[in-house]
mmCIF file of C-alpha atoms (C1' of nucleotides) in Angstrom:
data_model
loop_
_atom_site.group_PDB
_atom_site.id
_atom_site.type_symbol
_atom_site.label_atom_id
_atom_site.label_comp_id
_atom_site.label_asym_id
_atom_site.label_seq_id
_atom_site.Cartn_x
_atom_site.Cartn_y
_atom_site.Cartn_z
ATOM 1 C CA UNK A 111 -28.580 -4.835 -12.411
ATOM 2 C CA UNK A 112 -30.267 -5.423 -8.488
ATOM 3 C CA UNK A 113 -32.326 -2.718 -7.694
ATOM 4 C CA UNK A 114 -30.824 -0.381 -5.587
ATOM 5 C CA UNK A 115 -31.382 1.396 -2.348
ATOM 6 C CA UNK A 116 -33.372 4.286 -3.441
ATOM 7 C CA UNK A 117 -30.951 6.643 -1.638
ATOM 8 C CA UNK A 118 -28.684 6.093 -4.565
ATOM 9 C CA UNK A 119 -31.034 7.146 -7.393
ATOM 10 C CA UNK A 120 -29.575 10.845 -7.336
ATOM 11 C CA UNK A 121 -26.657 9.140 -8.598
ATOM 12 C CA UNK A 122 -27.504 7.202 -11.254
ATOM 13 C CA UNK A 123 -29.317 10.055 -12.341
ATOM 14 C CA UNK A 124 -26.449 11.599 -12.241
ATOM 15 C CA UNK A 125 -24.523 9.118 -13.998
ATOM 16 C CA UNK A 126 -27.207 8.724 -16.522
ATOM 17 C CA UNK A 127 -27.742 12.256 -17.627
ATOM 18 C CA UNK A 128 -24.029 12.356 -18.433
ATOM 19 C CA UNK A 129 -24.203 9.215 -20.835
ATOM 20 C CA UNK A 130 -22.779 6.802 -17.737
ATOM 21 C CA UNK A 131 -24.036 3.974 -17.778
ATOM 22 C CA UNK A 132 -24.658 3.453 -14.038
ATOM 23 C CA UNK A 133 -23.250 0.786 -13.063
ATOM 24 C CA UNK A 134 -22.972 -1.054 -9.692
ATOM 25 C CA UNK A 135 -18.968 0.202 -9.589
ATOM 26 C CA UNK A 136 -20.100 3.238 -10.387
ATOM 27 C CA UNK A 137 -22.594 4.520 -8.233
ATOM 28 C CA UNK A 138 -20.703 2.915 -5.557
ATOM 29 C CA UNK A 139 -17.982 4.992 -6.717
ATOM 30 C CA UNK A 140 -19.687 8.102 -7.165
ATOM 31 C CA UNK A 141 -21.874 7.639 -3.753
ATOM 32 C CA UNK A 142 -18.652 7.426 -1.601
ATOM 33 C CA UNK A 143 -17.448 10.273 -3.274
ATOM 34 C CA UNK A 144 -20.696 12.639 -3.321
ATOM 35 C CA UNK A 145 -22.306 11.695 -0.256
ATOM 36 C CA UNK A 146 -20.644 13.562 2.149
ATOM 37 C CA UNK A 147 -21.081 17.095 3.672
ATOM 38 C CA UNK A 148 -17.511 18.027 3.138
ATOM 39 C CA UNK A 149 -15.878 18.292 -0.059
ATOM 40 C CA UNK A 150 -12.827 16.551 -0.331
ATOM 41 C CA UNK A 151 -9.255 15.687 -1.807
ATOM 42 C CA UNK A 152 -7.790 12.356 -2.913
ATOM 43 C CA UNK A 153 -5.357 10.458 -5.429
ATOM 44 C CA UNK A 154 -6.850 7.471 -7.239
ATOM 45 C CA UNK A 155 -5.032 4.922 -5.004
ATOM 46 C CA UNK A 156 -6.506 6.719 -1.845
ATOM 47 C CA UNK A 157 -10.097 6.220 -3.402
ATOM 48 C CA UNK A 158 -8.946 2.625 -4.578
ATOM 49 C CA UNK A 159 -7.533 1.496 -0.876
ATOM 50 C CA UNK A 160 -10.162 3.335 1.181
ATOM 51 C CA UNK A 161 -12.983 1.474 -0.652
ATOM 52 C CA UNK A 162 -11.669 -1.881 -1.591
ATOM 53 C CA UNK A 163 -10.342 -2.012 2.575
ATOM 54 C CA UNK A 164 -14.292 -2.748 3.428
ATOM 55 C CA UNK A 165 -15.299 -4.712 0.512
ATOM 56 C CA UNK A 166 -15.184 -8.640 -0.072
ATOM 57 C CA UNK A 167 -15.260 -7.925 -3.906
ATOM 58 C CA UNK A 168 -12.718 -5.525 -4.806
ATOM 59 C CA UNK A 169 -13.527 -3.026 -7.383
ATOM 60 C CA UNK A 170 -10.346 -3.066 -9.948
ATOM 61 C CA UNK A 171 -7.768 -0.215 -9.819
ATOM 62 C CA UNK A 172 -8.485 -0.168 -14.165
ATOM 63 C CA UNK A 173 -12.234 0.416 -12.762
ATOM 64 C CA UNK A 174 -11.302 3.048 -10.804
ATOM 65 C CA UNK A 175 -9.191 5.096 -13.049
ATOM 66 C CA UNK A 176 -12.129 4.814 -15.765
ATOM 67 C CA UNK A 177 -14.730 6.288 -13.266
ATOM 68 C CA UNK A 178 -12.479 9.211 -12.189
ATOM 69 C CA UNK A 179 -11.696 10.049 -15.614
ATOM 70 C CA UNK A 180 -15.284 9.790 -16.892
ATOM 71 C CA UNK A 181 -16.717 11.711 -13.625
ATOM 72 C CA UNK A 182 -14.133 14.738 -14.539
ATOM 73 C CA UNK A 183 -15.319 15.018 -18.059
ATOM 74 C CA UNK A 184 -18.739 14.834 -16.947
ATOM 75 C CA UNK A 185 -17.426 18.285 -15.138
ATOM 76 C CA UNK A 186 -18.255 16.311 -11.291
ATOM 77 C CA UNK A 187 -14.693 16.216 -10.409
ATOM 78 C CA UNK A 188 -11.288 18.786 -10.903
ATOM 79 C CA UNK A 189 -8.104 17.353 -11.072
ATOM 80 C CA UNK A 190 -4.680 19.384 -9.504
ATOM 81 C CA UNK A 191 -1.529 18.185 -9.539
ATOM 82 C CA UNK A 192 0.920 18.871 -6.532
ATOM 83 C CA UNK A 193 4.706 18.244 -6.965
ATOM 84 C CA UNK A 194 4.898 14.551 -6.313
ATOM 85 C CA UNK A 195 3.787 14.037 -9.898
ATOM 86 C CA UNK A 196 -0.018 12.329 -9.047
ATOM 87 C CA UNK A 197 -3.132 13.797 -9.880
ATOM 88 C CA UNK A 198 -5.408 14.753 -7.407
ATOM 89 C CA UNK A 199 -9.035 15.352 -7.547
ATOM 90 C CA UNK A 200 -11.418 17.476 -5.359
ATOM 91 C CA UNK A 201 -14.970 17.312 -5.220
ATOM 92 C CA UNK A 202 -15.243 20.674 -5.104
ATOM 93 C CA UNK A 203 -15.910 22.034 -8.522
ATOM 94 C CA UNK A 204 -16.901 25.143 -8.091
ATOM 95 C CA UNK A 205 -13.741 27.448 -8.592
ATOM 96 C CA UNK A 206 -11.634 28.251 -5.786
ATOM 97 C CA UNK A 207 -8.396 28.327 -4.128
ATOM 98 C CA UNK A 208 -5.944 26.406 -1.928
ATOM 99 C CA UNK A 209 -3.204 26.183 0.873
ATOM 100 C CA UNK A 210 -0.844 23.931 -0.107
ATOM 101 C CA UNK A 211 0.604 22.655 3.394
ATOM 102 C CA UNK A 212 3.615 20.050 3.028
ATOM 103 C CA UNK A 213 1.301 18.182 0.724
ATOM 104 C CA UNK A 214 -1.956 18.597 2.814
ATOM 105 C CA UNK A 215 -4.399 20.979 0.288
ATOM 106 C CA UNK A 216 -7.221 22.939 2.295
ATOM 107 C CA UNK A 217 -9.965 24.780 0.782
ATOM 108 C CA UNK A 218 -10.196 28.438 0.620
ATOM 109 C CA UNK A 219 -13.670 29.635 -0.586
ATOM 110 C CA UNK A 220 -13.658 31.793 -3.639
ATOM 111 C CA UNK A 221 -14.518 34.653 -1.668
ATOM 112 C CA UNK A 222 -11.990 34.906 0.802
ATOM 113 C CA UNK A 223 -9.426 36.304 -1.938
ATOM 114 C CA UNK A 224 -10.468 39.221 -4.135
ATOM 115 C CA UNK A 225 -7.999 40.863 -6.416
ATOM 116 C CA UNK A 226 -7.415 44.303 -6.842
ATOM 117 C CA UNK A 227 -5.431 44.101 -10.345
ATOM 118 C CA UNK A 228 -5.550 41.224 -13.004
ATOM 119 C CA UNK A 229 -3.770 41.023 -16.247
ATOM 120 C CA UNK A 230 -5.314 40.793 -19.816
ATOM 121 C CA UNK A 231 -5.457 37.513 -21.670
ATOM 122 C CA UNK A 232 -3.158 37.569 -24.515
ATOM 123 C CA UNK A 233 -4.234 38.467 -27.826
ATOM 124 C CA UNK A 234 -6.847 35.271 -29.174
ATOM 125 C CA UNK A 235 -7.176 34.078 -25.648
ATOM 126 C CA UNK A 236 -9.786 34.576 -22.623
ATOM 127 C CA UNK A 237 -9.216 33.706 -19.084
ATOM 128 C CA UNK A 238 -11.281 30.207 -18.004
ATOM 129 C CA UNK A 239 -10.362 30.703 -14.435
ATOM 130 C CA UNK A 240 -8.110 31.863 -11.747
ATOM 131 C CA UNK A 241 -6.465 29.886 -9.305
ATOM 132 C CA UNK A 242 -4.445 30.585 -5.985
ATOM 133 C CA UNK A 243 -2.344 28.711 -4.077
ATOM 134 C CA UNK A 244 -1.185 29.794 -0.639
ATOM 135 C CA UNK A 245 1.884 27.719 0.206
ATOM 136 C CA UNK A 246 2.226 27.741 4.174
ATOM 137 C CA UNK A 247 5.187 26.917 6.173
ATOM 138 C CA UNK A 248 5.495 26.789 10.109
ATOM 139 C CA UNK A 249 6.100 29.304 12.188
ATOM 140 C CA UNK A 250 8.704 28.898 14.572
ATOM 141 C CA UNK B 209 39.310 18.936 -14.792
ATOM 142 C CA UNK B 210 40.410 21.150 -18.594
ATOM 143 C CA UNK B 211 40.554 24.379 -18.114
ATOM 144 C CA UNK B 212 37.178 26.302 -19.704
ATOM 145 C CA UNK B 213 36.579 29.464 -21.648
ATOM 146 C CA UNK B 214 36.063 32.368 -18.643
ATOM 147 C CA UNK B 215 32.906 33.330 -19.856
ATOM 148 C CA UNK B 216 31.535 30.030 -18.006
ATOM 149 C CA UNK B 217 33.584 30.922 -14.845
ATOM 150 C CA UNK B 218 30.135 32.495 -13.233
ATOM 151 C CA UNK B 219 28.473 28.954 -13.139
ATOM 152 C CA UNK B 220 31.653 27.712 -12.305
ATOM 153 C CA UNK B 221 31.375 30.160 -9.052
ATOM 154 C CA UNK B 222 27.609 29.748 -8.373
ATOM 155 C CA UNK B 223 28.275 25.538 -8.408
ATOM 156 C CA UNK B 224 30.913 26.068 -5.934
ATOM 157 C CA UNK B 225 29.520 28.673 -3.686
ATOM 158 C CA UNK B 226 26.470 26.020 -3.533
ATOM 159 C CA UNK B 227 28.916 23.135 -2.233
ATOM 160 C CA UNK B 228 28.534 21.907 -5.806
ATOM 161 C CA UNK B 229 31.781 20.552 -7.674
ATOM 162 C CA UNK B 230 31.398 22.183 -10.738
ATOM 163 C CA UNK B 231 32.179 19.308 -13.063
ATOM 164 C CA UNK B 232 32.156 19.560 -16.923
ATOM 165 C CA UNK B 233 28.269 17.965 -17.167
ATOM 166 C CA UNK B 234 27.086 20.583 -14.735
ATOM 167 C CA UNK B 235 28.649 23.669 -15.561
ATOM 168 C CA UNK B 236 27.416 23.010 -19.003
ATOM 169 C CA UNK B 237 23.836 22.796 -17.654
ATOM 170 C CA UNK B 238 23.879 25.762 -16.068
ATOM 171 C CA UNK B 239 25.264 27.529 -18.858
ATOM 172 C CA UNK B 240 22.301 26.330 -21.210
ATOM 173 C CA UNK B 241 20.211 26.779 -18.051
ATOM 174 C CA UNK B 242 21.099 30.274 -17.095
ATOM 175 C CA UNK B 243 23.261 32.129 -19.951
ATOM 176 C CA UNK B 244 20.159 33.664 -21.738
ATOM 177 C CA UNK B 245 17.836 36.759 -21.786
ATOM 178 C CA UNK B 246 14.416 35.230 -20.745
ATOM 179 C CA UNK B 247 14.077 32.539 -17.835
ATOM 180 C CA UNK B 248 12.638 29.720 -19.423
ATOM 181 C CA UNK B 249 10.105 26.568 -18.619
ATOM 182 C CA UNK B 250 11.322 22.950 -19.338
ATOM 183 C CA UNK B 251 11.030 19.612 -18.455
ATOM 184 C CA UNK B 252 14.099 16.998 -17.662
ATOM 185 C CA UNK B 253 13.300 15.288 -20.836
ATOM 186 C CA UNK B 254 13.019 18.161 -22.770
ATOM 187 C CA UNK B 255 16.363 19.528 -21.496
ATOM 188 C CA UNK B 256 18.287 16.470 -21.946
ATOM 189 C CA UNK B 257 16.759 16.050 -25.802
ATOM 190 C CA UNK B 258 17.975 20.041 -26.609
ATOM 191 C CA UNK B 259 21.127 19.467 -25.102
ATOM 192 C CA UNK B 260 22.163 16.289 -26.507
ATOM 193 C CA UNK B 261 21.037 16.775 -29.503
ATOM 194 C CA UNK B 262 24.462 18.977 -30.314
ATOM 195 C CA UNK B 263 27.096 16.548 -28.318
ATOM 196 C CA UNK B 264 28.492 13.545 -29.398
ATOM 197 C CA UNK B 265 29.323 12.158 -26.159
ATOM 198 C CA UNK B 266 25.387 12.375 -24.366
ATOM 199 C CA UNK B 267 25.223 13.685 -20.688
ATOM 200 C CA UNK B 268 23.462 10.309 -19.176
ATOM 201 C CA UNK B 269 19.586 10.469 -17.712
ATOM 202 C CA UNK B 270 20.805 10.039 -14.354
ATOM 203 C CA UNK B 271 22.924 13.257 -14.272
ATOM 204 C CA UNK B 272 20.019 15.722 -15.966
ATOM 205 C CA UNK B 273 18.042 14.846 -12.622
ATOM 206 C CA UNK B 274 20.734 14.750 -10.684
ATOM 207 C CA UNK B 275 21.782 18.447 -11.939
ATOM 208 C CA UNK B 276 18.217 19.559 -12.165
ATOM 209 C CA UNK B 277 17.676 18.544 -8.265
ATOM 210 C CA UNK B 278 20.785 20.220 -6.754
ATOM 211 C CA UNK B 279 19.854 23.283 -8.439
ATOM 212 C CA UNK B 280 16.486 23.277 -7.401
ATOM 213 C CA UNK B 281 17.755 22.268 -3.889
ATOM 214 C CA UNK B 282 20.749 25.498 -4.669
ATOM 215 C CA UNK B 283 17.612 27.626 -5.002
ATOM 216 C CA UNK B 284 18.237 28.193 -8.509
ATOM 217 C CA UNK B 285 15.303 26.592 -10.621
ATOM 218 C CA UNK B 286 11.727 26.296 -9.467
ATOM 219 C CA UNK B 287 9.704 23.086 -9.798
ATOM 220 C CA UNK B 288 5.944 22.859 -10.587
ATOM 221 C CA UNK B 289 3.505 20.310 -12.176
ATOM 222 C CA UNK B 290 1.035 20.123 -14.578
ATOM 223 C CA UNK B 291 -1.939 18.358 -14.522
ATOM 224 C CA UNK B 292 0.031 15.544 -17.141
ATOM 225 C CA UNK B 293 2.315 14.515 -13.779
ATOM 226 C CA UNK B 294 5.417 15.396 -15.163
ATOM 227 C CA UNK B 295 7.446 18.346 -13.248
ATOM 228 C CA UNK B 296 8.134 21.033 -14.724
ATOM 229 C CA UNK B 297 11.304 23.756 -13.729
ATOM 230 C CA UNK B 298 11.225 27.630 -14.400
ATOM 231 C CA UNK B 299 14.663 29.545 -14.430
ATOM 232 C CA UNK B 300 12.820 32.651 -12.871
ATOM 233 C CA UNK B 301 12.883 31.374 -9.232
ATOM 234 C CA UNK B 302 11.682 35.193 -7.979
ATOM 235 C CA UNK B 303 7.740 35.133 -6.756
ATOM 236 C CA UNK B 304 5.801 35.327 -10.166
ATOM 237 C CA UNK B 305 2.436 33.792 -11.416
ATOM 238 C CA UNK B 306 1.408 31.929 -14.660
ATOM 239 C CA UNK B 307 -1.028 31.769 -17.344
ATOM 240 C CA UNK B 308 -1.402 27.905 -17.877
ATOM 241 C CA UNK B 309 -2.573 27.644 -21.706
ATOM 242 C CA UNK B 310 -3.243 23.977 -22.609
ATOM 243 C CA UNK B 311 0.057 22.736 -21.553
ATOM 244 C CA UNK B 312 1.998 25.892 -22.655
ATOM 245 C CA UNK B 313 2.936 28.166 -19.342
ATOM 246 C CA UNK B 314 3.430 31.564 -19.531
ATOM 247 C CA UNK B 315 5.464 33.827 -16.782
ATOM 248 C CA UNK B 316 3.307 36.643 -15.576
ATOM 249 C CA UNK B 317 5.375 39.266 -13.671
ATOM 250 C CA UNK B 318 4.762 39.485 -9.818
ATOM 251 C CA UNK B 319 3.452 43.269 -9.912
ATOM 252 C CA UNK B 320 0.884 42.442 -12.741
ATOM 253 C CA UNK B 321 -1.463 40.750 -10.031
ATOM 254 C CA UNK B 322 -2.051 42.730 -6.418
ATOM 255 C CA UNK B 323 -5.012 41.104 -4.055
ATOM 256 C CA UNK B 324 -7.547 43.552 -2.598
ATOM 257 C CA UNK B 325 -8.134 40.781 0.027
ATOM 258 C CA UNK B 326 -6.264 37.511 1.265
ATOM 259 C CA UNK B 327 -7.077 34.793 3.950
ATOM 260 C CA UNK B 328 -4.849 34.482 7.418
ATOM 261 C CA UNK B 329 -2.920 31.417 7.727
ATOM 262 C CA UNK B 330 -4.115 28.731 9.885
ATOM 263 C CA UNK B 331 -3.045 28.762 13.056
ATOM 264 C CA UNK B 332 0.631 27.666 13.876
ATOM 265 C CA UNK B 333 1.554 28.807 9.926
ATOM 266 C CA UNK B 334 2.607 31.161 7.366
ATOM 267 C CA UNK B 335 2.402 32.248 4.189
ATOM 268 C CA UNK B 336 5.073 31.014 2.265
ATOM 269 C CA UNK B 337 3.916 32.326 -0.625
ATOM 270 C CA UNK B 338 1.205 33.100 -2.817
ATOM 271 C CA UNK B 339 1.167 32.262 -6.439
ATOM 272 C CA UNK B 340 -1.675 32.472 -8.983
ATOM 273 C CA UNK B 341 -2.449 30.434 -12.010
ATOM 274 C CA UNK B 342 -4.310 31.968 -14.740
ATOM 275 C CA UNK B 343 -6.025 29.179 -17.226
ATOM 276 C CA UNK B 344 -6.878 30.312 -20.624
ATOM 277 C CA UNK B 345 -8.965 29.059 -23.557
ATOM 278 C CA UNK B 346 -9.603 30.014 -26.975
ATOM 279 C CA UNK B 347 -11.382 33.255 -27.995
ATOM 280 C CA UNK B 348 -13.848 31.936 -30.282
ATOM 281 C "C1'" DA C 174 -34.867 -14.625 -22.526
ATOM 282 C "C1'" DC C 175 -31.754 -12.755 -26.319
ATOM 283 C "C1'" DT C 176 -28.741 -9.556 -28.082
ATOM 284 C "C1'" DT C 177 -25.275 -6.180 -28.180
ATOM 285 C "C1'" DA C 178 -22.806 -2.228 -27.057
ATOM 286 C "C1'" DG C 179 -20.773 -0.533 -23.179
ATOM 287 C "C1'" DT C 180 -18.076 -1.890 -18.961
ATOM 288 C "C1'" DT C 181 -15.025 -4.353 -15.945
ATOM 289 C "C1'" DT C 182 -11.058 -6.900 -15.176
ATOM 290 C "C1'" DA C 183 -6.233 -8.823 -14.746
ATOM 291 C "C1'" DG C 184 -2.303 -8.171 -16.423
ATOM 292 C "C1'" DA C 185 0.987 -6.164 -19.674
ATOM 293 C "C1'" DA C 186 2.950 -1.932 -21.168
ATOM 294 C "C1'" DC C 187 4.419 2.647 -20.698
ATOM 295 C "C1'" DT C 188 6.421 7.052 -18.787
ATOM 296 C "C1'" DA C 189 8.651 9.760 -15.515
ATOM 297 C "C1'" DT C 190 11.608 9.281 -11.959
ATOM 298 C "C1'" DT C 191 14.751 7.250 -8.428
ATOM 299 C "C1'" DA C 192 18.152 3.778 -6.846
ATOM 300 C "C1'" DT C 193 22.385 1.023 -7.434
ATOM 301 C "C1'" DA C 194 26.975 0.205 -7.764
ATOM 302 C "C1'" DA C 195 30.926 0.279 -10.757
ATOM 303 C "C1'" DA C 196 34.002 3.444 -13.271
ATOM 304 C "C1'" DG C 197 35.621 8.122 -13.665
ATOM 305 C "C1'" DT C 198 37.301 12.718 -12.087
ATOM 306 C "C1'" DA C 199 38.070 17.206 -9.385
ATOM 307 C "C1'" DG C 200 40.756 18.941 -6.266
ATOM 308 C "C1'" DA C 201 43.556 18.409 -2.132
ATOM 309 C "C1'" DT C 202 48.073 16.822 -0.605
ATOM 310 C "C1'" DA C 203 52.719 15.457 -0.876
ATOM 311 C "C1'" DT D 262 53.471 16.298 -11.069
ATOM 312 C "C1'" DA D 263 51.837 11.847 -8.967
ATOM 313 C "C1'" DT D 264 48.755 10.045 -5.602
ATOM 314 C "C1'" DC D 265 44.690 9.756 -3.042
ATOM 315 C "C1'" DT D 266 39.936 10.070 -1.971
ATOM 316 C "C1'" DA D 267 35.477 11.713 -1.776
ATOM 317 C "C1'" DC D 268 32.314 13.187 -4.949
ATOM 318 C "C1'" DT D 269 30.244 12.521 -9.539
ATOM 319 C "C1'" DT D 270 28.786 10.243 -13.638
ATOM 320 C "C1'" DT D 271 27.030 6.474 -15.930
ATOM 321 C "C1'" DA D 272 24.347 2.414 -17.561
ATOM 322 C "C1'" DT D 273 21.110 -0.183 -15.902
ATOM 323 C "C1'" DA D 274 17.617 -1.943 -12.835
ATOM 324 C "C1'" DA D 275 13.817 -0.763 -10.035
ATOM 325 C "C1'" DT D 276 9.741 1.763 -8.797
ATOM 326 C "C1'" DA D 277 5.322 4.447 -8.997
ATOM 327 C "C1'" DG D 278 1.570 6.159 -11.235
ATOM 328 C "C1'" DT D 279 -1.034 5.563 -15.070
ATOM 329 C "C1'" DT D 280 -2.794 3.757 -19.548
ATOM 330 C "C1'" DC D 281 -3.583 -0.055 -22.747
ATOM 331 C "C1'" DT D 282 -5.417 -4.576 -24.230
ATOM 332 C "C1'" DA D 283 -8.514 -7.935 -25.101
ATOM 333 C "C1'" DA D 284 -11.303 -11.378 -22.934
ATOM 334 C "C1'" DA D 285 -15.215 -11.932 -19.774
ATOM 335 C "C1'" DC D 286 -19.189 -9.680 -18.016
ATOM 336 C "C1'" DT D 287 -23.532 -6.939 -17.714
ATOM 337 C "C1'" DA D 288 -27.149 -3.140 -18.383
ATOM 338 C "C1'" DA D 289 -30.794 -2.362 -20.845
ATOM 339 C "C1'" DG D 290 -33.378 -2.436 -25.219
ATOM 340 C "C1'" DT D 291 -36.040 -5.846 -27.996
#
DNA sequence: ACTTAGTTTAGAACTATTATAAAGTAGATA
DNA sequence: TATCTACTTTATAATAGTTCTAAACTAAGT
């Protein structure tokens, strides 16, 4: 492959040190998603239509489900599913929680909801994480 | 429309009181729907395979979702997904939470969880409501 | 440069769901 | 009870999101 910009080696690293193979639709794929200040939400055709729109080559939609898929097993991306039946993944994989607004989703940081009483796991079973979701309506 | 055993009159009642003929398909749903102890967790396709299994003449596709949506709509089932994009329905439509084990959802009772601290709604909103999902793994 | 295992790709296939429009039926009316 | 009509059911086609397939391509080791 070309060499790259060197601003990209964090993400072939990245890729690499998951068993990735970085390739160029890769770290294209995972530098639009990573580089960015924000954490944020999509579906796979959002990521597919927002990057093919500025590209001469497109990147296949086959290409892009593989790279989401491997980039959530390598534990870089958490998938949700809202009531329309399409995954959606946030780059925000640290736990926390959500308002679910007409199907807009907006962070809420872990530690803005504490919980004053929790039930056990069942018997065999221990708790991998716990999840809120704050559906909002408007207030008229 | 033949006249049916009483004990069904109920659904028959709750169809119409919805604006809902209650026709022979769906006052038999909502009999296998609603005539039992625990509120139960299905899927369309799961629902139509239990129920047809016993008839000889099926209840078609088309009406299962057709059913399944006006009740929903009636207030009477509650939809939510899973991360495999199929929805799922839950006969206990009061507030409650879940523990999400590998595809197998469990009904946790609203007064099992109480929040020592909870986030405002953006401006212009409100809480709808606030429901918690639980994911658990194997004790090992 | 050569090799090969891993990757990308277009397109077919699949699954859950929704739409269509023709046939059937509940319930009102006479 | 017979008739009428709007609502419902049904089989089937259509759609949307996703996964599969297998041929062409490419990263990276030799």
């Amino acid at each position: 492959m070309q060499k790259m910009n060197n601003k990209n080696q964090i993400f072939i690293d990245k890729l690499r040190s998951s068993g990735l193979r970085p390739t160029k639709q890769r770290v294209e794929i995972s530098t639009f998603l990573f580089k960015r200040k924000k954490t944020f939400h999509f579906t796979v055709e959002e990521l597919k239509n927002s990057m093919n729109l500025k590209r001469s080559k497109k990147i296949s939609t086959a290409t892009f489900y593989n790279t989401v898929h491997a980039l959530k097993s390598a534990g870089y991306l958490k998938e949700f599913s809202l009531e329309n039946n399409t995954s959606y993944y946030d780059t925000n994989i640290s736990s926390h929680h959500h308002f679910f607004d007409n199907g807009k989703v907006i962070d809420i940081k872990s530690d803005k909801i504490t919980f004053k009483k929790l039930p056990e796991a069942p018997k065999g079973k221990k708790i991998k994480n716990v999840e809120v979701v704050i559906r909002l309506e408007n207030n008229n």
